[in-house]
Every structure is written in structure tokens, then in C-alpha cells.
Short mmCIF file of C-alpha atoms and ligand atoms in Angstrom, two decimals:
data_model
loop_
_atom_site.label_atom_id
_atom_site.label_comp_id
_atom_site.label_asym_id
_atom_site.label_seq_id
_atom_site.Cartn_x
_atom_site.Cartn_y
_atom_site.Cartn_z
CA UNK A 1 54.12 157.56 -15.99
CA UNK A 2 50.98 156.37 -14.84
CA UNK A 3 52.31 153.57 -12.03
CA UNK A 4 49.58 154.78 -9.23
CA UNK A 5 46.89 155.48 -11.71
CA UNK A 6 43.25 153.06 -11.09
CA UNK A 7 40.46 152.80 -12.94
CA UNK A 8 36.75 153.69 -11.50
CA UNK A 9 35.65 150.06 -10.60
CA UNK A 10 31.85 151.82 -9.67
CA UNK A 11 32.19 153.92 -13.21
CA UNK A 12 33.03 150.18 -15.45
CA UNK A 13 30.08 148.50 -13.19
CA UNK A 14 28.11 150.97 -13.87
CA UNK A 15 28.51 150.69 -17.78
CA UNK A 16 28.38 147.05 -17.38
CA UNK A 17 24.89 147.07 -16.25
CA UNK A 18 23.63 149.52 -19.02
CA UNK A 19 24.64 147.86 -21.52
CA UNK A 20 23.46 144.67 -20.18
CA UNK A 21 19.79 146.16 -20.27
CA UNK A 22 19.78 146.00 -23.92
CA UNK A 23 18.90 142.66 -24.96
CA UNK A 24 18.15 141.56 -21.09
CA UNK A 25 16.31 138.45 -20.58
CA UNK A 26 13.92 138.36 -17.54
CA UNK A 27 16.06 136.11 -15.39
CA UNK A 28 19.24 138.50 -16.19
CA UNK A 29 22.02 138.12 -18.61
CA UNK A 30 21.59 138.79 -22.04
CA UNK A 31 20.39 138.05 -25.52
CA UNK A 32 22.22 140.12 -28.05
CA UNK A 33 22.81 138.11 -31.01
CA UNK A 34 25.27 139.21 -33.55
CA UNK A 35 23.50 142.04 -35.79
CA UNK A 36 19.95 141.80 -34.37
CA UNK A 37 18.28 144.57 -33.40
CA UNK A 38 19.68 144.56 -29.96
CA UNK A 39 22.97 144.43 -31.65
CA UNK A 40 22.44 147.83 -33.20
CA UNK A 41 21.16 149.53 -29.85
CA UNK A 42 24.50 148.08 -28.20
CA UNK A 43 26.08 149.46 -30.77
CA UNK A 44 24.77 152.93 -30.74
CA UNK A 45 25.07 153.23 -27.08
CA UNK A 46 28.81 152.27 -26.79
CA UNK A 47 30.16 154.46 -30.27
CA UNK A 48 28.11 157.45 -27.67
CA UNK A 49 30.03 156.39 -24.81
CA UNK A 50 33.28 156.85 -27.12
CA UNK A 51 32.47 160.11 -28.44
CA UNK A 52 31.21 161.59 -24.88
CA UNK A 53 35.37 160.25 -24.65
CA UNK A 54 36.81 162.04 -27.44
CA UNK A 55 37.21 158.96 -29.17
CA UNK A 56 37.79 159.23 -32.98
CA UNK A 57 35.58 156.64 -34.21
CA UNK A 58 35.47 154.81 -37.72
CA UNK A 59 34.13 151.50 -38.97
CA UNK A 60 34.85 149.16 -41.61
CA UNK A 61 33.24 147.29 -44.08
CA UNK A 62 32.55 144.06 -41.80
CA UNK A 63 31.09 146.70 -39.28
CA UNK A 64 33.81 146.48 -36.91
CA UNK A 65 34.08 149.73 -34.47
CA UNK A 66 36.97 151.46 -33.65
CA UNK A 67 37.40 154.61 -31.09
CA UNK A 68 41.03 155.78 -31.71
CA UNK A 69 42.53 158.19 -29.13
CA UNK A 70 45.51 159.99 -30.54
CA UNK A 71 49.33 159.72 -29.42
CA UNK A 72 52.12 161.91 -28.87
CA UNK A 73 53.43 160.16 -32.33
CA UNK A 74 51.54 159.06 -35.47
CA UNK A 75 51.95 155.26 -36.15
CA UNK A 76 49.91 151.80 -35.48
CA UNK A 77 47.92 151.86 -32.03
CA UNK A 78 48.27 149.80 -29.12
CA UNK A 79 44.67 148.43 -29.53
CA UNK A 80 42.32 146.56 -27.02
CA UNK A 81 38.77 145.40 -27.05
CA UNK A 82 36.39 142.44 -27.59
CA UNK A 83 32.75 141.67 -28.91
CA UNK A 84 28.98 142.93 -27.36
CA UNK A 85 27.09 140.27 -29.43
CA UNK A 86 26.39 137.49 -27.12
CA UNK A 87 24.88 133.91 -27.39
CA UNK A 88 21.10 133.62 -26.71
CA UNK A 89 21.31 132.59 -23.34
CA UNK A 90 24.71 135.23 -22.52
CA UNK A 91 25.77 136.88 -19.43
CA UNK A 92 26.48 140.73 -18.67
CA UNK A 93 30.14 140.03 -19.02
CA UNK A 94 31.41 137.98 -22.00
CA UNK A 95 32.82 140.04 -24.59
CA UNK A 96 31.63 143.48 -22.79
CA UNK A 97 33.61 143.56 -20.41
CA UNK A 98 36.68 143.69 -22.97
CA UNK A 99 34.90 146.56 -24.68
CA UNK A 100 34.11 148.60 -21.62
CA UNK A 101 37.08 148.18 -19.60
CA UNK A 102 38.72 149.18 -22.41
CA UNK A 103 36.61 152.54 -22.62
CA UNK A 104 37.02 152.58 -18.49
CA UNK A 105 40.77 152.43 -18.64
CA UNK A 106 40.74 155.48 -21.83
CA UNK A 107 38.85 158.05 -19.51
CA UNK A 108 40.81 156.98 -16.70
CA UNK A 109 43.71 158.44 -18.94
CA UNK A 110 41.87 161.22 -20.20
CA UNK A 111 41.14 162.33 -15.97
CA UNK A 112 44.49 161.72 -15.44
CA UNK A 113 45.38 164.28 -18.67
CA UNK A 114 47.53 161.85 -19.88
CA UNK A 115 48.79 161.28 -23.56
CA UNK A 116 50.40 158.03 -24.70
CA UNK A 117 53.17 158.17 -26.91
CA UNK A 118 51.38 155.48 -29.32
CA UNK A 119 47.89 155.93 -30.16
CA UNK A 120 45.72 153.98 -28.02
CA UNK A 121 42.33 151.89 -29.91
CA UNK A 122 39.55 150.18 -28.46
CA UNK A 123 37.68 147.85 -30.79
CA UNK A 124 34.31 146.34 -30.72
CA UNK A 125 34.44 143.02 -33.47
CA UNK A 126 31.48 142.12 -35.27
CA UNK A 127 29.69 138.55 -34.43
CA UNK A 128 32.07 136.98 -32.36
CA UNK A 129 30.38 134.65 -30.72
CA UNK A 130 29.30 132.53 -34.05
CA UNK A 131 25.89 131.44 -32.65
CA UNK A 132 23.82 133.15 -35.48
CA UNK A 133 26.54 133.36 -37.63
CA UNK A 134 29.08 130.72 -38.11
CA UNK A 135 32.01 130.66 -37.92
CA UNK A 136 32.68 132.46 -34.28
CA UNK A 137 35.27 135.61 -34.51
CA UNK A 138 34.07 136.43 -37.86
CA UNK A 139 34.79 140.11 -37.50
CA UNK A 140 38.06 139.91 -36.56
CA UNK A 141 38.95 137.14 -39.24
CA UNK A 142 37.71 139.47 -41.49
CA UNK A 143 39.75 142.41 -39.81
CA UNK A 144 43.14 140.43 -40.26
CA UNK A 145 42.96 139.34 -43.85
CA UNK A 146 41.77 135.79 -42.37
CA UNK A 147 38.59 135.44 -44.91
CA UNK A 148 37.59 137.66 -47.46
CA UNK A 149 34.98 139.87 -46.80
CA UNK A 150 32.98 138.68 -49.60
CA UNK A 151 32.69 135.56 -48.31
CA UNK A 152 31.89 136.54 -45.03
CA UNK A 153 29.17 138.83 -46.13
CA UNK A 154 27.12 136.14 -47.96
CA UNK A 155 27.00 134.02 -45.19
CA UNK A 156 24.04 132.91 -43.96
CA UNK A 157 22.89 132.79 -40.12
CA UNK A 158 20.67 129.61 -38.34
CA UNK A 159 17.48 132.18 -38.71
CA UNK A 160 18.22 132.15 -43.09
CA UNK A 161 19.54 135.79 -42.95
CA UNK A 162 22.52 137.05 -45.07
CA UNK A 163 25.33 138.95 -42.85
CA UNK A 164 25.82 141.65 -45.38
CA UNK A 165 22.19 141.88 -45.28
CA UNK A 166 22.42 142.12 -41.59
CA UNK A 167 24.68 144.46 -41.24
CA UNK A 168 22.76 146.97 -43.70
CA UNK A 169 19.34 146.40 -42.34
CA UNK A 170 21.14 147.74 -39.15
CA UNK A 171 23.30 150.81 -40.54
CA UNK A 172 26.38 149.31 -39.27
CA UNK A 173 28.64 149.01 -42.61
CA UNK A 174 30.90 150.86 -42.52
CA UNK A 175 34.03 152.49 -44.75
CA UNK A 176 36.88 151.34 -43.69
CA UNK A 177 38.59 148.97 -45.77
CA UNK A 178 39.42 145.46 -44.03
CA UNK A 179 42.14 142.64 -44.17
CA UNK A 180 45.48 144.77 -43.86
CA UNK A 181 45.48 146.03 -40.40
CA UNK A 182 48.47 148.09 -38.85
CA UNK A 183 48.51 147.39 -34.83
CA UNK A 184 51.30 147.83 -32.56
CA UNK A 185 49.79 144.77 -30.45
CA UNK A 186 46.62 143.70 -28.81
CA UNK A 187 45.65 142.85 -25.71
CA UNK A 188 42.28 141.59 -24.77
CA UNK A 189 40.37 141.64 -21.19
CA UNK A 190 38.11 138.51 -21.04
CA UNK A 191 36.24 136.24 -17.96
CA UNK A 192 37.44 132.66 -17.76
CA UNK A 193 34.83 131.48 -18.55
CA UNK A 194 35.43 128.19 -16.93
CA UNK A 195 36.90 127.00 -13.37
CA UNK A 196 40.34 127.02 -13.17
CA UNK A 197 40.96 130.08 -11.56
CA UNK A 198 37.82 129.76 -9.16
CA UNK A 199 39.51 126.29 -8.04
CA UNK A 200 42.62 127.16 -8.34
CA UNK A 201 42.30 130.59 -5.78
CA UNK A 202 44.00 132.94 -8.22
CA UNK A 203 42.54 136.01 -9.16
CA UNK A 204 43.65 136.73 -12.68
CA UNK A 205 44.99 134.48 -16.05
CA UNK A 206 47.99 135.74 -18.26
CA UNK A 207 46.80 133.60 -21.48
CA UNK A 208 49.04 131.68 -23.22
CA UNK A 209 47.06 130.18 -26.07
CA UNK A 210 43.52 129.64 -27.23
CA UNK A 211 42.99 125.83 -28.04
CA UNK A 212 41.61 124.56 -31.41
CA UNK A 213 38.48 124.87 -32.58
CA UNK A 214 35.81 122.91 -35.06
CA UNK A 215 32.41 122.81 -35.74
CA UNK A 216 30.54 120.86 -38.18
CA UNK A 217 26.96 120.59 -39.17
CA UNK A 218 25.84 117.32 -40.15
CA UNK A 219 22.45 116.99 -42.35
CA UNK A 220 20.98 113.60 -42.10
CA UNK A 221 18.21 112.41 -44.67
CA UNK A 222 16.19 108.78 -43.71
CA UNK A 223 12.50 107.77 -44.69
CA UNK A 224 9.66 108.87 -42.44
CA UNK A 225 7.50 106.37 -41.68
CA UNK A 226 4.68 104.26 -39.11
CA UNK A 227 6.27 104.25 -35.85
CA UNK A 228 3.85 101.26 -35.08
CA UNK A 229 4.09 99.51 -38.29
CA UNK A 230 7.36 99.97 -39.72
CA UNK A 231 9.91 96.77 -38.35
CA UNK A 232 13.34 97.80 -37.36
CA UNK A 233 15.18 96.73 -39.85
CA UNK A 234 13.33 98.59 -42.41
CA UNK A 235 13.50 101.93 -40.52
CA UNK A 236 16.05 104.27 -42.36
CA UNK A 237 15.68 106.69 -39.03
CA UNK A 238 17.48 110.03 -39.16
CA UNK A 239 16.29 110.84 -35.45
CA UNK A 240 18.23 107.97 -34.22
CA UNK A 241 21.23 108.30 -35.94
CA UNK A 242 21.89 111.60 -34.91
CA UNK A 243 21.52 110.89 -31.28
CA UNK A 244 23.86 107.81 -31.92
CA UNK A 245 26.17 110.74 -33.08
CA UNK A 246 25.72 112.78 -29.81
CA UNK A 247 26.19 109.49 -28.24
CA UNK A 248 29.31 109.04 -29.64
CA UNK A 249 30.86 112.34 -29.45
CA UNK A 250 30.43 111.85 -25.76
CA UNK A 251 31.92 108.29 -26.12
CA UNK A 252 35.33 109.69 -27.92
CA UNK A 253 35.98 112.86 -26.15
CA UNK A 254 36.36 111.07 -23.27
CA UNK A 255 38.16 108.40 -24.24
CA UNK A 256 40.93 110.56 -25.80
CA UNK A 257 40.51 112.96 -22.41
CA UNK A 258 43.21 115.45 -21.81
CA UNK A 259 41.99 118.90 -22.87
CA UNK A 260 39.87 117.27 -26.03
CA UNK A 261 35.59 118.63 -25.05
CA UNK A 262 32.86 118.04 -27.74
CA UNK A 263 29.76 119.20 -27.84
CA UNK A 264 26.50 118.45 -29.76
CA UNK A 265 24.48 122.19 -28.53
CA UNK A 266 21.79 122.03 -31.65
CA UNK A 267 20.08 119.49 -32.72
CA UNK A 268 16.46 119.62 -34.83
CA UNK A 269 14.67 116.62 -36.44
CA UNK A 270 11.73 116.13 -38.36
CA UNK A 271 8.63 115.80 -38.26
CA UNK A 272 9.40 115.50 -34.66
CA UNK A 273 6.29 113.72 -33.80
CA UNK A 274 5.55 110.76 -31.10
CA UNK A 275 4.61 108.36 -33.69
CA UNK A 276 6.71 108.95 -36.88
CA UNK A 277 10.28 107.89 -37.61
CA UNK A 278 12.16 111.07 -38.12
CA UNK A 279 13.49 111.31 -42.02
CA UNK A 280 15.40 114.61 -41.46
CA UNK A 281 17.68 115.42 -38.68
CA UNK A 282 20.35 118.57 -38.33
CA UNK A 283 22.99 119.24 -36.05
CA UNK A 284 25.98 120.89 -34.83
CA UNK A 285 29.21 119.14 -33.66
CA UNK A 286 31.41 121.33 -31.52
CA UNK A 287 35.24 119.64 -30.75
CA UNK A 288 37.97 121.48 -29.01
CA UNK A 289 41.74 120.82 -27.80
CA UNK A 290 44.93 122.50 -27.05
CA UNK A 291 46.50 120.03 -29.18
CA UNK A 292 45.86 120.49 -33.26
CA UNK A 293 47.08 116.53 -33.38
CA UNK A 294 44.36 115.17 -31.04
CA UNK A 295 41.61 117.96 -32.32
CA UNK A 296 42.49 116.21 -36.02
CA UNK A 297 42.10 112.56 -34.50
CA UNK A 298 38.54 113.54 -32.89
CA UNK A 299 37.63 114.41 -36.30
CA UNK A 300 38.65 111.90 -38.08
CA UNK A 301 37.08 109.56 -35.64
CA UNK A 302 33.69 110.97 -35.81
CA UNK A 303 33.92 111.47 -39.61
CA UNK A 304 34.78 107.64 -39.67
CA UNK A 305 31.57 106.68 -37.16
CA UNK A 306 29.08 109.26 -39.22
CA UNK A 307 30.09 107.34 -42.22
CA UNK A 308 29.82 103.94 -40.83
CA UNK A 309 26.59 104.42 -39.17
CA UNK A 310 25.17 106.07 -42.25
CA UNK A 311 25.77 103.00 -44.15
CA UNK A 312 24.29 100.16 -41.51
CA UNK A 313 21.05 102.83 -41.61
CA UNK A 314 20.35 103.48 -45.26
CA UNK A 315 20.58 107.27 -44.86
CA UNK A 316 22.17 110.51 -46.54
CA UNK A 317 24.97 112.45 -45.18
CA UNK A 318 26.14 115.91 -45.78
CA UNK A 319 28.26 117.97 -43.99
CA UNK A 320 29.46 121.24 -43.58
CA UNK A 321 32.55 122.78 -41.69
CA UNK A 322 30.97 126.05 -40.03
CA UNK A 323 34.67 126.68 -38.50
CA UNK A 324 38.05 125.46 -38.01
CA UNK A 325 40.86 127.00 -36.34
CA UNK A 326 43.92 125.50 -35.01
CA UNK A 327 45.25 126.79 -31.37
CA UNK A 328 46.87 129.69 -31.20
CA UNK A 329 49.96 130.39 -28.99
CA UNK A 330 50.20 134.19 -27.66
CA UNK A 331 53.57 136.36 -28.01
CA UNK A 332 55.81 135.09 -25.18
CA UNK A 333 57.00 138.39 -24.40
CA UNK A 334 53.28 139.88 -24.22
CA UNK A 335 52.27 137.05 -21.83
CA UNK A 336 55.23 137.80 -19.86
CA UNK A 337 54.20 141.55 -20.01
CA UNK A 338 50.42 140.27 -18.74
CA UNK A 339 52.33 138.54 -15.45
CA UNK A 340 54.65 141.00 -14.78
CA UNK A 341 51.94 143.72 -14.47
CA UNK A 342 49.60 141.38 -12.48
CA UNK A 343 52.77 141.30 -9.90
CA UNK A 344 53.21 144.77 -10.02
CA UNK A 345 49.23 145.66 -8.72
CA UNK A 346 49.61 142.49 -6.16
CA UNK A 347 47.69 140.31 -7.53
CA UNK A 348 48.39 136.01 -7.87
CA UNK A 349 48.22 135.00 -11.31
CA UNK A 350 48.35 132.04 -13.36
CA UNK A 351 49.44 131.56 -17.04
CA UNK A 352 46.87 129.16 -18.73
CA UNK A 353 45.11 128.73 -22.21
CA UNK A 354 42.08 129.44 -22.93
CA UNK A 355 38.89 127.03 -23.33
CA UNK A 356 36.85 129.43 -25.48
CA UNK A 357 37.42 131.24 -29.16
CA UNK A 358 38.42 135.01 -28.68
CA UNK A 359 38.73 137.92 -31.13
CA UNK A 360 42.41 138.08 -29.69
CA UNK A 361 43.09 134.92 -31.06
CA UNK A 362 42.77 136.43 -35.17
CA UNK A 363 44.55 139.66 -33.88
CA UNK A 364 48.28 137.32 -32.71
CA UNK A 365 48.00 136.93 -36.82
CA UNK A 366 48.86 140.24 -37.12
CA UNK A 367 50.56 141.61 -34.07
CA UNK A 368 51.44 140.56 -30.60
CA UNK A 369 49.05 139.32 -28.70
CA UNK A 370 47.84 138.01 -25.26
CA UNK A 371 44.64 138.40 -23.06
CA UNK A 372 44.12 138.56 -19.20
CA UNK A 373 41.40 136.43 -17.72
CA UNK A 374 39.58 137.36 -14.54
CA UNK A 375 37.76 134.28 -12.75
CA UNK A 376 34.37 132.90 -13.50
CA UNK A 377 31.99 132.11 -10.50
CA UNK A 378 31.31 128.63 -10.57
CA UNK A 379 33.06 128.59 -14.02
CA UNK A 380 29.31 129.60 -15.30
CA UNK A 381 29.41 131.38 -19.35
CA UNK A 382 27.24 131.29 -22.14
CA UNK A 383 24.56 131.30 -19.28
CA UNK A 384 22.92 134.05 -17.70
CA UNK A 385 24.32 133.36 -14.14
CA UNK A 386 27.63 134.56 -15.65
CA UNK A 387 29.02 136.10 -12.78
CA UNK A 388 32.32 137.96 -12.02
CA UNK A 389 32.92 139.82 -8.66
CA UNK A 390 33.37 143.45 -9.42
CA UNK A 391 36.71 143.25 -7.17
CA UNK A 392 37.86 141.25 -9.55
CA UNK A 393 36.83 142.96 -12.72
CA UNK A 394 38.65 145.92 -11.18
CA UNK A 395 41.85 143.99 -10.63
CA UNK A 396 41.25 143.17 -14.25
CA UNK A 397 40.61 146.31 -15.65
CA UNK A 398 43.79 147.91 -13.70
CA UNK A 399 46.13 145.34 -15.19
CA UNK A 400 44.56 146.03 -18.84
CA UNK A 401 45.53 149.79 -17.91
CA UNK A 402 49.19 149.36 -17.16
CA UNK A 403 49.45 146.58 -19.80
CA UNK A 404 48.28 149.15 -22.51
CA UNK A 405 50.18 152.05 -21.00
CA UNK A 406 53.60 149.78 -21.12
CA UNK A 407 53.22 148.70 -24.43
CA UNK A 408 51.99 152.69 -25.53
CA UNK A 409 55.26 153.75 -24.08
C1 GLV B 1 33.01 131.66 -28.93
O1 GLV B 1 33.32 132.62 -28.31
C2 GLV B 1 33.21 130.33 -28.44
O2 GLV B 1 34.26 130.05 -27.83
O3 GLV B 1 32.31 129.53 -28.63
MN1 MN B 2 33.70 136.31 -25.62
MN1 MN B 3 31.00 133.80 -25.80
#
């Protein structure tokens, strides 16, 4: 059933671009952080687009949506989806194109007059991206039991700003209860978001594991003082110890090379004046790898060199973890499942891991799981030159259809 059916590349373009208006910057892309007000417009204008589908939709207390479109049998949904928060300076694609090509490939079904034997469910998580709100995937974590909801409800975003406050002072709470979900499996529709499939000439990534993730916010407290006046070694300068940190991040990721990336992406001091040694600085330190064993190393590393340096420069440390996840391997037979399809439309394809965090990534707690990737022009994200060819958002969006209809069977 279903073998010959497409989706409507024009009709997912076409959604693409509307709900990339909300939140657009003037240069393009996007600017939707997680439970902002452009949040709750995105919001409102995709749970429409699943009703106008005959979607039953529901919510649940971390304001995760759900539009749940019944099976011949009762029982736990195949479910797809992704995010439509996006970073400050996000594309049209990242996230939304999980979302909507999971909406695309439902009405394709419902033209078709087709009923699955499972339930089908396309889900829209709550602040994944983690740039207000750390850490990143926080809806999903939340969805799978991963932290309590409590917790994730008092935290606070980089603007002050309480999510459970958030999520109120947008109507998006909802009554669903969270941390025991029932799905059949997952599958999630994502751009690269980075170059390998660009260089490589393939047109679409069968995922085989996210690689590690963690941040930390360091909080460094010196003595301000006479830029002029003040001899070096009396200065007790938070300004420069926290670009010695950047520094150094640079220095070790590279030295351990392989997959291992770190990145220092905020960074504030004070006063931040030309002639005053900065006595507060605060910022983020962002460390990745495939391997959980070299991801540990980094971080021992840099805890070892924050340390150190504190001490030669007479100033106060704290730190706080804002996330940590080790990699996550996807179900070997759902990868396999991701390939196979690919194949079957005629399209070259390329198992890989992924570089960035991803909702499916909480979801392979719970069920099996795997993502397609569809390539990134000039491996661009988290930039609003994000681009994707709509050919290939197409070939996408057709193997999402026949991955959800196999596994619905
Ligand atoms: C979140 O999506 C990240 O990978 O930073
Ligand atoms: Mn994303
Ligand atoms: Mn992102």
C-alpha cells in the first residue's frame, strides 16, 4: 500500500515559507526563540494547519503538541516530528521542516484516502534548540521521563525568565501528563546541518547516532580596576581570563581532533569599558564528540586549565552544567529501514551521525529511533543562509512517507 504515493513538494514549500514569516529577520531566516511571542504565533498557526487535517490534537504539561491521526487499530503511534523554536540567528528549515513534512506527508495520506493500521503522530517539542533555555531538547527530555517536569519548569532562560512562566504567559500548557510515553517508534526528518553530504554528493543521511553533548557556563569574578595605573601583576582580570579560556578551548579541541568541536558562542564581561580591567566575565563552553571517552577528556582538560588559571589570576570560579548528554546510537534495524527506503525512491544515501542535538535523540530512550538528513548548502545552520534545495527536501519528505507508512504497517 502506498509504494507510488509522493508528497506535494510545492504544498511543503509552500508551508515552509509561512511559517518562516513569523519571527523573520530582514535578511531572511528566522528568530523564533523557544516560548517568545513568535513562538506562540508558530504555534497557533501549525495546531490550525493540523486541524484544517483532521488531526486530533492534545498537549502536555511541558507544552509539547501532538496531532494524532487515527489507525485501523488502537495502540502506540508511529510518531514523527521536530521543534519550530529556532536560535536567534535560525534558518527557515531547522526543526520545521521535521514538523511540516511531517504534516505534508499526513495529507498526502489523507488525498490518497488512506488509513494506517497504527496510528500515525506528528509532534512539535517544546524549546529544542536550548538557546534561551538550557539545556537544548528540553521538551522532549521532559516527554520521555528524562527530567522531571518540575525541574524543567523552574528553569530560567539567558533573558531571567522562568519556563513555566513562559509557557503560561503564552497559553501553551497544556494537559497531558508527561514522562511515560507509549510510541511505536520515531523517526525524525532533519537538514544536515553541516557538509558532509554537500561534499560528499549524496543526497540524503540514514543517521546512525547523535554525538555527545556539554555545555557549561563559567562565572568569573576579578577586581575592576585603572587600566593605566594598575601593574600587571596586581590585575586580578576576569576579561582576560575568559578569553584565555576561549583560547584554550580552541587549543584542546584541536589537539585531541577526530570528531571532538568546542565552542565558546557567548561571552559578556563587565564593565566592558576601554579603560577598566574587567572584574566580571560570563560564558558558555560548548564541547561535542561521537566518542563519550574523548567528550569526558575535553572536560576534564578544560576543568583542569579553568582551575589552574584561576589560581595564577586571583579570581573566583563558578560553574554550571547547562547540559550533558552522552551520544546516542539509533535502532539498527530503523537505520536500516531509513536506507532501504532511500534505495527504494532512487536516491544515494549515506549512513552518518549527526553533529547537532535532536529531539530524536530523547525519543531512542523510549522507542526505536532514527532520523533522515537531507544536505545543507554550504553546510550553513544556525544562520539565516540556511539553505536546502526544495528537490531535496522533497526526496526527504518522500522517504519520511514510506518510512512512516512501513513502520504503520
Ligand atoms: C541544538 O539543536 C544543538 O545542536 O545545538
Ligand atoms: Mn533542529
Ligand atoms: Mn538548531
Amino acid at each position: 500500500m502506498g509504494d507510488s504515493l509522493t508528497i506535494s513538494g510545492p504544498r511543503l514549500m509552500a508551508r515552509l515559507q509561512t511559517l518562516g514569516e513569523i519571527g523573520a529577520l530582514p535578511g531572511g531566516g528566522v528568530c523564533r526563540l523557544a516560548l517568545s511571542e513568535e513562538d506562540r504565533q508558530g504555534r497557533e498557526r501549525v495546531l490550525a494547519w493540523m486541524h484544517d487535517l483532521g488531526l486530533e490534537v492534545s498537549s502536555d504539561a511541558m507544552g509539547n503538541l501532538f496531532g494524532l491521526r487515527p489507525g485501523l487499530e488502537a495502540g502506540p503511534p508511529v510518531m514523527t516530528g521536530s521543534h519550530i523554536d529556532t536560535v536567534r540567528t535560525g534558518g527557515l528549515y531547522d526543526g520545521n521542516l521535521g514538523v511540516l513534512a511531517g504534516l505534508e506527508a499526513i495529507e498526502t495520506l489523507n488525498d490518497a484516502g488512506i488509513t494506517t493500521r497504527r496510528p500515525l503522530c506528528v509532534a512539535v517539542f517544546t524549546n529544542e534548540e536550548g538557546a534561551r533555555f538550557a539545556p537544548d531538547m528540553m521538551g522532549s527530555l521532559v516527554y520521555v521521563g528524562g527530567m522531571p517536569l518540575e525541574e524543567a519548569l523552574a528553569t530560567r532562560g539567558i533573558d531571567g525568565e522562568r519556563v513555566g512562566d513562559c509557557l503560561d504567559a503564552i497559553d501553551a500548557r497544556g494537559s497531558d501528563p508527561v514522562g511515560a510515553p507509549d510510541v511505536h517508534a520515531f523517526v525524525e526528518l532533519h537538514v544536515e546541518q553541516g557538509p558532509v553530504l554537500e561534499e560528499t554528493g549524496v543526497t540524503l543521511g540514514a543517521v546512525e547516532k547523535v554525538q555527545g553533548i556539554s555545555w557549561t557556563e563559567f562565572t568569573f569574578t576579578g577586581t575592576s580596576n585603572h587600566a593605566g595605573t594598575t601593574p600587571m601583576r596586581l590585575r586580578h582580570d576576569a576579561g582576560y581570563a575568559a578569553m584565555a579560556t576561549a583560547t584554550f578551548v580552541r587549543e584542546l579541541v584541536t589537539r585531541i581532533g577526530g570528531d571532538q568541536v568546542g565552542t565558546v558562542g557567548s561571552l559578556e564581561i563587565a564593565p566592558n569599558l576601554v579603560n577598566v580591567v574587567a572584574n566580571h566575565a560570563r560564558f558558555t563552553v560548548d564541547l561535542r564528540n561521537t566518542v563519550n571517552q574523548q567528550l569526558a577528556m575535553a572536560e576534564q582538560e578544560l576543568a583542569d586549565f579553568v582551575a589552574r588559571l584561576a589560581g595564577q589570576e586571583g579570581i573566583q570560579v563558578e560553574r554550571r552544567t547547562l547540559a550533558r548528554f552522552d551520544p546516542v546510537p539509533f535502532d539498527p534495524a530503523m537505520v536500516d529501514l531509513v536506507e532501504k527506503q532511500a534505495h527504494a525512491l532512487g536516491h544515494s544515501v549515506m549512513r552518518m551521525p549527526s553533529g547537532a542535538g535532536h529531539d530524536a535523540q530523547m525519543l531512542a530512550r523510549v522507542c526505536p529511533t532514527s532520523m533522515i538528513f537531507v544536505p545543507s548548502v554550504g553546510g550553513i545552520s544556525h544562520n539565516i543562509h540556511e539553505f536546502t534545495s526544495p528537490e531535496d527536501l522533497e526526496a526527504g519528505a518522500n522517504v519520511l512517507l514510506q518510512v512512516l507508512l512501513a513502520l504503520s504497517e
